[in-house]
Coordinates of C-alpha atoms and ligand atoms in Angstrom, one line a residue:
Chain K
X1 CA -43.2 118.9 38.1
X2 CA -39.8 120.3 37.0
X3 CA -39.3 122.6 34.2
X4 CA -36.2 120.9 32.9
X5 CA -37.8 117.4 32.9
X6 CA -40.6 118.7 30.7
X7 CA -38.2 119.4 27.8
X8 CA -38.5 116.9 24.9
X9 CA -36.4 113.8 25.7
X10 CA -35.3 113.4 22.1
X11 CA -33.8 117.0 22.0
X12 CA -30.1 116.7 23.0
X13 CA -29.4 120.4 22.3
X14 CA -30.7 122.9 24.9
X15 CA -32.8 125.7 23.6
X16 CA -31.2 129.1 24.0
X17 CA -33.7 132.0 24.2
X18 CA -32.7 135.7 24.0
X19 CA -35.2 137.8 25.9
X20 CA -35.7 141.5 25.5
X21 CA -37.6 143.8 27.9
X22 CA -38.4 147.4 27.3
X23 CA -41.9 147.9 28.7
X24 CA -41.1 150.7 31.1
X25 CA -37.9 152.3 32.2
X26 CA -35.4 149.4 32.1
X27 CA -33.8 148.3 28.9
X28 CA -32.9 144.6 29.4
X29 CA -31.7 141.6 27.6
X30 CA -30.9 138.1 28.8
X31 CA -30.1 134.6 27.6
X32 CA -31.9 131.7 29.2
X33 CA -31.5 128.0 28.4
X34 CA -34.5 125.8 28.3
X35 CA -36.7 128.1 30.3
X36 CA -34.9 128.2 33.6
X37 CA -31.1 128.1 33.2
X38 CA -29.8 131.7 33.4
X39 CA -26.9 132.3 31.0
X40 CA -26.8 136.1 31.3
X41 CA -29.0 139.0 32.3
X42 CA -28.2 142.6 31.6
X43 CA -30.4 145.5 32.9
X44 CA -29.8 149.1 32.0
X45 CA -31.9 151.2 34.3
X46 CA -33.1 154.6 33.3
X47 CA -34.2 155.4 36.8
X48 CA -31.7 158.3 37.3
X49 CA -32.9 159.8 34.0
X50 CA -36.6 159.8 35.2
X51 CA -35.7 160.9 38.7
X52 CA -35.0 164.3 37.3
X53 CA -38.8 164.5 36.4
X54 CA -40.1 162.8 39.5
X55 CA -41.6 159.9 37.6
X56 CA -41.4 158.0 34.4
X57 CA -41.6 160.2 31.3
X58 CA -42.7 158.0 28.4
X59 CA -40.9 159.9 25.6
X60 CA -37.7 160.0 27.7
X61 CA -38.0 156.2 28.2
X62 CA -38.6 155.5 24.5
X63 CA -35.6 157.6 23.5
X64 CA -33.4 155.9 26.0
X65 CA -34.5 152.4 24.9
X66 CA -33.5 153.1 21.3
X67 CA -30.1 154.4 22.5
X68 CA -29.5 151.3 24.7
X69 CA -31.0 148.4 22.8
X70 CA -28.0 147.3 20.8
X71 CA -25.4 147.8 23.6
X72 CA -27.7 145.9 26.0
X73 CA -28.4 143.0 23.6
X74 CA -24.7 142.7 22.7
X75 CA -23.7 142.8 26.4
X76 CA -26.2 140.0 27.1
X77 CA -24.8 137.8 24.4
X78 CA -21.2 138.5 25.5
X79 CA -22.0 137.7 29.1
X80 CA -23.5 134.4 28.0
X81 CA -20.4 133.7 25.8
X82 CA -22.7 133.3 22.8
X83 CA -23.1 134.6 19.3
X84 CA -26.4 135.4 17.7
X85 CA -26.0 132.2 15.7
X86 CA -26.3 130.2 19.0
X87 CA -29.7 131.7 19.8
X88 CA -32.7 129.5 19.0
X89 CA -35.6 132.0 19.6
X90 CA -36.1 135.6 20.4
X91 CA -38.7 136.7 23.0
X92 CA -39.8 140.2 23.8
X93 CA -42.3 141.9 26.0
X94 CA -45.2 143.2 23.9
X95 CA -47.4 144.4 26.8
X96 CA -48.6 145.7 29.1
X97 CA -46.5 148.9 29.3
X98 CA -45.7 152.2 27.6
X99 CA -46.5 151.8 23.9
X100 CA -43.4 153.8 22.5
X101 CA -41.1 151.9 24.9
X102 CA -42.6 148.4 24.0
X103 CA -42.3 149.1 20.3
X104 CA -38.5 149.4 20.5
X105 CA -38.1 146.0 22.1
X106 CA -40.7 144.3 19.8
X107 CA -39.2 145.8 16.7
X108 CA -35.7 144.8 17.7
X109 CA -36.8 141.2 18.6
X110 CA -38.7 140.8 15.3
X111 CA -35.8 142.1 13.3
X112 CA -33.4 139.7 15.0
X113 CA -35.8 136.8 14.5
X114 CA -36.2 137.5 10.8
X115 CA -32.5 138.0 10.2
X116 CA -31.4 134.9 12.2
X117 CA -34.3 132.8 10.9
X118 CA -35.5 131.8 14.4
X119 CA -38.9 132.0 16.0
X120 CA -40.2 135.3 17.6
X121 CA -42.2 135.0 20.8
X122 CA -44.4 137.8 22.1
X123 CA -44.4 137.8 26.0
X124 CA -46.9 139.2 28.5
X125 CA -44.9 141.2 31.0
X126 CA -47.1 140.1 33.9
X127 CA -46.7 136.4 33.0
X128 CA -42.9 137.0 32.9
X129 CA -43.0 138.2 36.5
X130 CA -44.7 135.0 37.5
X131 CA -41.8 133.0 36.0
X132 CA -39.0 135.0 37.6
X133 CA -38.8 132.6 40.6
X134 CA -38.2 129.6 38.3
X135 CA -34.9 131.1 37.3
X136 CA -33.6 130.7 40.8
X137 CA -35.3 127.4 41.6
X138 CA -36.3 125.3 38.5
X139 CA -37.9 122.7 40.7
X140 CA -40.7 124.9 42.2
X141 CA -43.8 122.9 42.8
X142 CA -47.2 124.1 41.4
X143 CA -49.8 125.1 42.4
X144 CA -48.4 128.2 44.2
X145 CA -49.8 131.5 45.1
X146 CA -48.0 134.6 43.6
X147 CA -48.3 138.0 45.0
X148 CA -47.4 140.2 42.0
X149 CA -46.8 143.7 43.3
X150 CA -45.2 146.5 41.3
X151 CA -45.5 150.2 40.3
X152 CA -48.3 149.4 37.9
X153 CA -49.8 146.2 39.2
X154 CA -51.0 144.5 42.4
X155 CA -52.4 141.0 41.9
X156 CA -53.0 137.8 43.7
X157 CA -52.5 135.0 41.3
X158 CA -53.1 131.3 41.8
X159 CA -50.5 129.6 39.5
X160 CA -52.1 126.2 38.9
X161 CA -49.7 124.8 36.4
X162 CA -47.3 125.9 33.6
X163 CA -49.0 128.8 31.8
X164 CA -52.2 128.1 33.8
X165 CA -53.3 130.6 36.4
X166 CA -56.3 132.3 38.0
X167 CA -56.2 135.9 38.9
X168 CA -57.9 135.9 42.3
X169 CA -57.8 139.6 42.9
X170 CA -56.3 142.9 41.8
X171 CA -56.1 146.5 42.9
X172 CA -59.3 148.5 42.6
X173 CA -57.4 151.8 42.5
X174 CA -53.7 152.5 43.0
X175 CA -51.0 149.8 42.6
X176 CA -48.9 149.1 45.7
X177 CA -45.8 150.6 44.1
X178 CA -47.8 153.7 43.1
X179 CA -48.9 154.2 46.7
X180 CA -45.2 154.0 47.7
X181 CA -44.3 156.7 45.1
X182 CA -47.1 159.0 46.1
X183 CA -46.5 158.7 49.9
X184 CA -42.8 159.3 49.3
X185 CA -43.7 162.6 47.6
X186 CA -46.0 163.5 50.5
X187 CA -43.2 163.1 53.1
X188 CA -40.6 164.7 50.9
X189 CA -38.6 161.7 49.7
X190 CA -37.3 161.5 46.2
X191 CA -38.3 159.3 43.3
X192 CA -38.4 156.3 43.2
X193 CA -40.4 156.1 46.4
X194 CA -40.2 152.4 47.2
X195 CA -36.5 152.1 48.1
X196 CA -36.6 155.5 49.9
X197 CA -39.5 154.5 52.2
X198 CA -37.9 151.1 52.7
X199 CA -34.7 152.8 53.9
X200 CA -36.3 155.4 56.1
X201 CA -38.7 152.9 57.7
X202 CA -35.8 151.1 59.4
X203 CA -35.5 154.2 61.6
X204 CA -39.2 154.5 62.4
X205 CA -41.9 152.8 64.5
X206 CA -44.3 150.8 62.4
X207 CA -46.9 151.0 65.2
X208 CA -46.6 154.8 65.5
X209 CA -49.7 155.6 63.4
X210 CA -52.6 153.1 62.9
X211 CA -53.2 153.7 59.2
X212 CA -56.3 152.0 57.6
X213 CA -56.0 148.4 56.2
X214 CA -58.6 148.5 53.5
X215 CA -60.2 145.2 52.5
X216 CA -57.7 143.3 54.6
X217 CA -60.2 140.7 55.7
X218 CA -62.6 140.6 52.7
X219 CA -62.4 139.3 49.2
X220 CA -59.2 139.1 47.1
X221 CA -59.0 142.6 45.7
X222 CA -56.9 145.4 47.1
X223 CA -57.3 149.2 47.5
X224 CA -54.5 151.6 48.4
X225 CA -55.9 154.9 47.5
X226 CA -57.6 155.5 50.9
X227 CA -54.3 154.6 52.7
X228 CA -52.4 157.1 50.6
X229 CA -55.0 159.8 51.4
X230 CA -54.9 158.9 55.1
X231 CA -51.1 159.4 55.1
X232 CA -51.5 162.8 53.4
X233 CA -54.1 163.9 55.9
X234 CA -52.0 162.7 58.9
X235 CA -49.0 164.6 57.7
X236 CA -51.0 167.8 57.1
X237 CA -52.6 167.6 60.5
X238 CA -49.3 166.8 62.3
X239 CA -46.7 168.8 60.4
X240 CA -44.0 167.9 63.0
X241 CA -44.6 164.1 62.9
X242 CA -41.4 162.0 62.5
X243 CA -41.2 161.1 58.8
X244 CA -39.6 157.8 59.6
X245 CA -42.6 156.9 61.8
X246 CA -45.0 157.8 59.0
X247 CA -42.9 155.8 56.4
X248 CA -42.7 152.7 58.7
X249 CA -46.4 152.8 59.6
X250 CA -47.5 153.2 56.0
X251 CA -45.2 150.4 54.9
X252 CA -46.5 148.2 57.7
X253 CA -50.1 148.8 56.5
X254 CA -49.4 147.9 52.9
X255 CA -47.4 144.9 53.8
X256 CA -50.0 143.6 56.3
X257 CA -52.8 143.8 53.7
X258 CA -50.7 142.1 51.1
X259 CA -49.4 139.3 53.2
X260 CA -52.6 138.6 55.2
X261 CA -54.6 138.3 51.9
X262 CA -52.0 135.9 50.4
X263 CA -52.0 133.9 53.6
X264 CA -55.8 133.6 53.6
X265 CA -55.8 132.6 49.9
X266 CA -53.2 129.9 50.5
X267 CA -55.4 128.4 53.2
X268 CA -58.6 128.7 51.2
X269 CA -57.1 127.2 48.0
X270 CA -55.0 124.6 49.8
X271 CA -51.7 125.9 48.3
X272 CA -48.4 125.1 49.9
X273 CA -46.3 128.1 48.8
X274 CA -46.4 131.9 48.5
X275 CA -44.2 133.5 45.9
X276 CA -43.3 137.2 45.7
X277 CA -42.9 138.9 42.3
X278 CA -42.6 142.5 40.9
X279 CA -40.6 145.5 41.9
X280 CA -42.4 146.0 45.3
X281 CA -41.3 142.5 46.2
X282 CA -37.8 144.0 46.6
X283 CA -39.2 145.7 49.8
X284 CA -37.4 144.4 52.9
X285 CA -40.4 144.4 55.2
X286 CA -42.6 142.6 52.7
X287 CA -39.9 139.9 52.3
X288 CA -39.4 139.5 56.0
X289 CA -43.1 139.4 56.8
X290 CA -43.8 136.9 54.0
X291 CA -41.1 134.6 55.4
X292 CA -42.5 134.9 59.0
X293 CA -46.1 134.1 58.0
X294 CA -45.1 131.2 55.8
X295 CA -43.0 129.8 58.6
X296 CA -45.9 130.1 61.0
X297 CA -48.4 128.5 58.6
X298 CA -46.1 125.7 57.4
X299 CA -46.0 127.2 53.9
X300 CA -43.0 127.5 51.6
X301 CA -41.9 131.1 51.1
X302 CA -40.6 131.7 47.6
X303 CA -38.7 135.0 47.7
X304 CA -36.6 135.6 44.6
X305 CA -33.5 137.8 44.7
X306 CA -34.3 141.6 44.3
X307 CA -32.8 141.4 40.7
X308 CA -35.4 138.8 39.8
X309 CA -38.3 140.8 41.3
X310 CA -37.6 144.1 39.4
X311 CA -38.0 144.2 35.7
X312 CA -35.5 142.1 33.8
X313 CA -35.3 140.1 30.5
X314 CA -34.4 136.7 32.0
X315 CA -38.0 136.3 33.1
X316 CA -39.1 137.3 29.5
X317 CA -36.8 134.6 28.0
X318 CA -38.1 132.1 30.5
X319 CA -41.7 132.6 29.6
X320 CA -40.6 132.8 25.9
X321 CA -39.4 129.2 26.2
X322 CA -42.6 128.0 27.8
X323 CA -44.8 129.8 25.2
X324 CA -42.7 128.5 22.4
X325 CA -43.2 124.9 23.6
X326 CA -46.9 125.4 24.2
X327 CA -48.0 127.7 21.4
X328 CA -45.2 128.0 18.8
X329 CA -43.9 131.3 17.5
X330 CA -45.8 134.6 17.2
X331 CA -46.4 136.5 14.0
X332 CA -43.9 139.1 12.8
X333 CA -46.8 141.4 12.4
X334 CA -47.1 141.6 16.2
X335 CA -47.2 145.1 17.6
X336 CA -47.3 146.6 21.1
X337 CA -50.3 145.8 23.4
X338 CA -50.0 148.6 26.0
X339 CA -53.0 147.4 28.1
X340 CA -52.5 143.6 27.8
X341 CA -54.0 141.8 30.8
X342 CA -53.1 138.5 32.4
X343 CA -55.5 136.0 30.8
X344 CA -56.3 132.7 32.4
Chain F
X1 CA -34.9 133.9 5.4
X2 CA -33.0 131.1 3.9
X3 CA -29.3 131.7 3.3
X4 CA -29.0 129.4 0.3
X5 CA -28.1 131.1 -2.9
X6 CA -31.1 131.9 -5.0
X7 CA -31.5 132.8 -8.7
X8 CA -32.4 136.4 -9.1
X9 CA -35.8 137.1 -10.4
X10 CA -36.6 139.6 -13.2
X11 CA -36.1 143.0 -11.7
X12 CA -39.0 145.1 -12.8
X13 CA -37.4 148.4 -13.4
X14 CA -34.4 147.4 -15.5
X15 CA -34.6 148.8 -19.0
X16 CA -32.3 146.2 -20.6
X17 CA -32.7 142.5 -20.6
X18 CA -31.9 141.2 -17.1
X19 CA -28.2 140.6 -16.5
X20 CA -27.4 137.3 -14.7
X21 CA -26.2 139.0 -11.5
X22 CA -27.1 142.1 -9.6
X23 CA -24.9 145.1 -9.6
X24 CA -23.4 145.9 -6.2
X25 CA -23.9 147.4 -3.7
X26 CA -27.3 145.8 -2.7
X27 CA -29.1 148.1 -0.3
X28 CA -32.1 147.5 2.0
X29 CA -33.8 150.9 2.6
X30 CA -36.2 151.5 5.5
X31 CA -38.6 154.5 5.8
X32 CA -40.9 155.2 8.7
X33 CA -40.6 158.9 9.5
X34 CA -44.1 160.0 8.4
X35 CA -47.6 158.3 8.7
X36 CA -46.3 156.0 6.0
X37 CA -44.1 153.0 6.4
X38 CA -42.1 151.2 3.8
X39 CA -39.0 149.4 2.6
X40 CA -37.2 148.8 -0.6
X41 CA -34.3 146.7 -1.9
X42 CA -32.2 147.9 -4.9
X43 CA -28.9 148.3 -6.6
X44 CA -27.2 151.0 -8.7
X45 CA -29.4 149.6 -11.5
X46 CA -32.7 150.3 -9.8
X47 CA -35.2 149.1 -7.3
X48 CA -35.8 145.3 -7.2
X49 CA -38.8 145.3 -4.8
X50 CA -40.5 147.8 -2.6
X51 CA -43.5 148.0 -0.2
X52 CA -45.3 151.0 1.3
X53 CA -48.4 151.2 3.5
X54 CA -50.3 154.1 4.9
X55 CA -52.0 152.7 8.0
X56 CA -51.6 155.1 10.9
X57 CA -49.9 153.7 14.0
X58 CA -49.2 150.4 12.2
X59 CA -45.5 150.9 11.5
X60 CA -44.3 148.1 13.8
X61 CA -46.9 145.7 12.6
X62 CA -46.2 146.3 8.9
X63 CA -42.4 146.9 8.6
X64 CA -40.8 143.5 9.4
X65 CA -43.3 141.5 7.3
X66 CA -42.8 144.0 4.4
X67 CA -39.0 143.4 4.6
X68 CA -39.5 139.6 4.5
X69 CA -41.8 140.1 1.4
X70 CA -39.4 142.2 -0.6
X71 CA -36.5 139.9 0.0
X72 CA -38.6 137.0 -1.2
X73 CA -39.8 139.0 -4.2
X74 CA -36.2 140.0 -5.1
X75 CA -35.1 136.4 -4.5
X76 CA -32.4 137.6 -2.1
X77 CA -31.4 136.7 1.4
X78 CA -30.1 139.0 4.1
X79 CA -26.5 137.8 3.5
X80 CA -26.7 139.3 0.0
X81 CA -27.3 142.8 1.4
X82 CA -24.2 145.1 1.5
X83 CA -25.6 148.0 3.6
X84 CA -28.9 149.3 5.0
X85 CA -30.3 152.8 4.6
X86 CA -32.6 154.4 7.1
X87 CA -34.5 157.7 7.4
X88 CA -33.4 159.2 10.8
X89 CA -36.0 162.0 10.6
X90 CA -37.0 164.5 11.5
X91 CA -40.5 163.0 11.7
X92 CA -43.1 161.3 13.9
X93 CA -41.2 160.0 16.9
X94 CA -42.8 156.6 17.4
X95 CA -42.7 155.7 13.7
X96 CA -39.2 156.9 13.4
X97 CA -38.1 154.7 16.3
X98 CA -39.7 151.6 14.8
X99 CA -37.8 152.1 11.5
X100 CA -34.5 153.0 13.2
X101 CA -34.7 150.2 15.7
X102 CA -35.4 147.8 12.8
X103 CA -32.5 149.1 10.7
X104 CA -29.9 149.2 13.4
X105 CA -30.8 145.8 14.8
X106 CA -30.7 144.2 11.4
X107 CA -27.4 146.0 10.6
X108 CA -26.0 144.8 13.9
X109 CA -27.1 141.2 13.4
X110 CA -25.7 141.2 9.8
X111 CA -22.6 143.1 10.8
X112 CA -23.3 145.6 8.0
X113 CA -23.0 149.3 7.9
X114 CA -25.8 151.8 7.6
X115 CA -26.5 155.0 5.7
X116 CA -28.4 157.5 7.8
X117 CA -30.4 159.9 5.7
X118 CA -32.7 162.8 6.7
X119 CA -36.4 162.9 5.8
X120 CA -35.8 166.4 4.4
X121 CA -33.1 165.4 2.0
X122 CA -35.1 162.3 0.9
X123 CA -38.0 164.6 0.0
X124 CA -35.7 167.1 -1.8
X125 CA -34.1 164.3 -3.9
X126 CA -37.4 162.9 -4.9
X127 CA -38.4 166.0 -6.9
X128 CA -38.3 164.8 -10.5
X129 CA -39.0 168.0 -12.5
X130 CA -35.8 169.3 -14.0
X131 CA -37.7 172.0 -15.9
X132 CA -38.6 174.0 -12.8
X133 CA -37.1 177.4 -12.5
X134 CA -37.1 177.8 -8.7
X135 CA -34.3 179.5 -6.9
X136 CA -34.2 176.9 -4.1
X137 CA -36.1 173.9 -2.7
X138 CA -37.6 174.3 0.8
X139 CA -38.7 171.0 2.3
X140 CA -41.5 171.3 4.9
X141 CA -42.6 168.2 6.8
X142 CA -45.6 168.2 9.2
X143 CA -44.2 168.0 12.8
X144 CA -47.7 168.0 14.4
X145 CA -48.4 170.2 17.4
X146 CA -48.7 173.2 15.1
X147 CA -45.1 173.0 13.9
X148 CA -43.1 171.9 10.8
X149 CA -39.7 170.6 10.2
X150 CA -37.7 172.5 7.5
X151 CA -34.5 172.5 5.5
X152 CA -33.5 174.4 2.4
X153 CA -31.6 173.0 -0.6
X154 CA -30.2 174.6 -3.8
X155 CA -31.9 173.7 -7.0
X156 CA -28.9 171.4 -7.5
X157 CA -29.9 169.7 -4.2
X158 CA -27.0 171.0 -2.1
X159 CA -28.1 171.6 1.5
X160 CA -28.3 175.3 2.4
X161 CA -29.6 175.1 6.0
X162 CA -29.6 172.7 8.9
X163 CA -32.9 170.9 9.7
X164 CA -35.0 173.0 12.1
X165 CA -38.4 173.0 13.7
X166 CA -40.5 176.1 13.2
X167 CA -44.0 177.5 13.3
X168 CA -45.5 177.5 9.8
X169 CA -46.4 181.2 10.1
X170 CA -42.8 182.1 10.9
X171 CA -41.3 180.0 8.2
X172 CA -43.8 181.3 5.6
X173 CA -42.9 184.9 6.5
X174 CA -39.2 184.3 6.4
X175 CA -39.3 182.5 3.0
X176 CA -41.7 185.1 1.5
X177 CA -39.1 187.8 2.4
X178 CA -35.9 186.0 1.5
X179 CA -36.8 183.6 -1.4
X180 CA -40.3 184.2 -2.7
X181 CA -39.4 182.1 -5.8
X182 CA -38.9 178.8 -3.8
X183 CA -40.1 175.4 -4.5
X184 CA -42.1 174.4 -1.4
X185 CA -42.5 170.7 -1.0
X186 CA -43.5 168.1 1.6
X187 CA -46.6 167.1 3.6
X188 CA -46.1 170.2 5.8
X189 CA -47.0 172.4 2.8
X190 CA -50.3 170.5 2.4
X191 CA -51.0 170.6 6.2
X192 CA -50.5 174.4 6.3
X193 CA -51.4 175.3 2.7
X194 CA -53.4 178.4 3.6
X195 CA -50.6 179.9 5.6
X196 CA -48.0 179.5 2.9
X197 CA -50.4 180.6 0.1
X198 CA -51.3 183.7 2.1
X199 CA -47.6 184.6 2.4
X200 CA -47.5 184.6 -1.5
X201 CA -45.6 181.3 -1.8
X202 CA -46.5 178.7 -4.5
X203 CA -48.0 175.6 -2.9
X204 CA -48.9 173.9 -6.2
X205 CA -46.4 171.1 -6.1
X206 CA -47.7 167.6 -5.5
X207 CA -47.0 166.3 -1.9
X208 CA -43.9 164.2 -1.8
X209 CA -43.2 161.9 1.1
X210 CA -39.8 160.5 2.0
X211 CA -39.6 157.0 0.5
X212 CA -37.5 153.9 0.9
X213 CA -36.9 153.9 -2.8
X214 CA -35.2 157.3 -2.6
X215 CA -33.2 156.1 0.4
X216 CA -31.9 153.2 -1.6
X217 CA -30.8 155.5 -4.5
X218 CA -29.0 157.9 -2.1
X219 CA -27.5 155.0 -0.1
X220 CA -26.0 153.5 -3.2
X221 CA -24.1 156.7 -3.9
X222 CA -23.1 157.0 -0.2
X223 CA -21.8 153.4 0.0
X224 CA -19.8 153.9 -3.2
X225 CA -18.4 157.1 -1.6
X226 CA -17.7 155.2 1.7
X227 CA -20.0 157.4 3.7
X228 CA -21.6 154.9 6.0
X229 CA -22.2 154.8 9.8
X230 CA -21.9 152.1 12.4
X231 CA -25.4 150.9 13.5
X232 CA -24.8 151.7 17.2
X233 CA -24.0 155.3 16.3
X234 CA -27.2 156.1 14.4
X235 CA -29.5 158.5 16.3
X236 CA -32.9 159.9 15.4
X237 CA -33.0 163.6 14.5
X238 CA -35.8 164.6 17.0
X239 CA -35.2 168.4 16.8
X240 CA -37.3 168.8 19.9
X241 CA -36.8 167.8 23.5
X242 CA -39.0 165.2 25.1
X243 CA -42.3 166.4 26.7
X244 CA -41.1 166.4 30.3
X245 CA -44.4 165.4 31.8
X246 CA -44.1 162.3 34.0
X247 CA -47.1 160.0 33.6
X248 CA -49.6 160.5 36.4
X249 CA -49.7 156.8 37.2
X250 CA -46.2 155.4 37.3
X251 CA -46.1 152.0 35.7
X252 CA -42.6 151.1 36.7
X253 CA -42.1 147.7 38.3
Ligands
ZN401 ZN1 -42.7 144.8 35.8

């Protein structure tokens, strides 16, 4: 099933969706045509702003979103070579995320929709991550298994069809990205922890320390809090341990659990492809190991570019198009839904 | 909103029989700095339509539908608007950001200019009792966390002081010493009534909130005097730095 082929055959004009994403610390806007053709994608990261505090500060994020929203939207339109009058619908993330941050994007999107007299579409951020891969390969076959791993979420999702999925498992405690940030702090690396551990691991031995692999062989849920504690204890007991070895061994443990579980699920549910999504999917070792395992098992590895894995608005516009076709527009009285979950 | 020309409906607040066209400029005002959220559309002749609601933490849900309603009621479309007005605070951060985001985004989309007004001047200008014999007007808005936002105006509504954030005790003491005969007004007076009364200040004025109607009135004058701002340059008046506590569970992805 291809995304483009499902567009109405009697519609000669392609639908241009402007997407807006402000759920955490990236202010982003993008224009996507018919759900999968990327016209532009602009992401203004606030990561340096939050690095000063060692983590995301909600009030700092909300303030930055307000300062950046107009410049980012106008840059996305300019990059797409379009005017607001060319846009057929406005989609924005309404959850999950930081409430004050979400409200900036939702308010901007509803305002544009009302002024331009086009539909407003409220998008679930997690669903948006599931659709990022389609922006680089519109012909992806479903069903496929998506490993959605980020700072706030760790999920194994069976994507059965367009807008149809089953959440097989999720983290019982820390998200994978959260574990990266916490371990980075323990071994004295800065924020954000993910890229720092990824870099340092290239100089370390992934087999140096046998950290625990919680739940690797049972069920579909994840747990990373024990691993994080094991790393902290190991560093306390061995103050002179090579940090690169700790980073590489920790990363190996996370990646092994994630990939083994996805591999088992692919076998059990008879799915032919494993897709990575979310900020942690930018991790080099996770990408390499997923490719290896898929090659060994005869599965297709769908590994989007790093820009599509981390937060962006193109994935929001893509889902916006699908939601608009399937459910129509959302009400202009939509607010933020900070703890929205991925519903089946 | 349709862009087709519409026949203006009867504006409710005109004293004379309705003229066939509206006077210019036509202003859309947006207010969201307090627990209330509202909007109004009007001209130099008066307010054509307005909405206000007082549902806590429902600013984003309420505002855009309210704007659609008042345009319908005034039988106007967005293209009829000459400028927008917005309260830039000080006020409650999240509400403020909803109103400012809405105002700057609409102004950007319409390629119109904005008039940025402070919540304190909006309250000062809403006082409608010319008979009062106060020396000055001190607007006090509840800033939560045991603080108030404050600015002083002459009885002719000229600003005397910059907007500041203060402890109500400190402000009460300072005013009691310097201008005991001041007109205290704003929801901060109500929130800390005992403190101001104890300092010997009069707290008998009815609570006045910044309103979208007042913002339209002030913006009409500002537009006629060419005192407008580009949407991308409008910034909230926070008066306090952000709480620098990173969230315990980072949710970045
Ligand atoms: Zn994300």
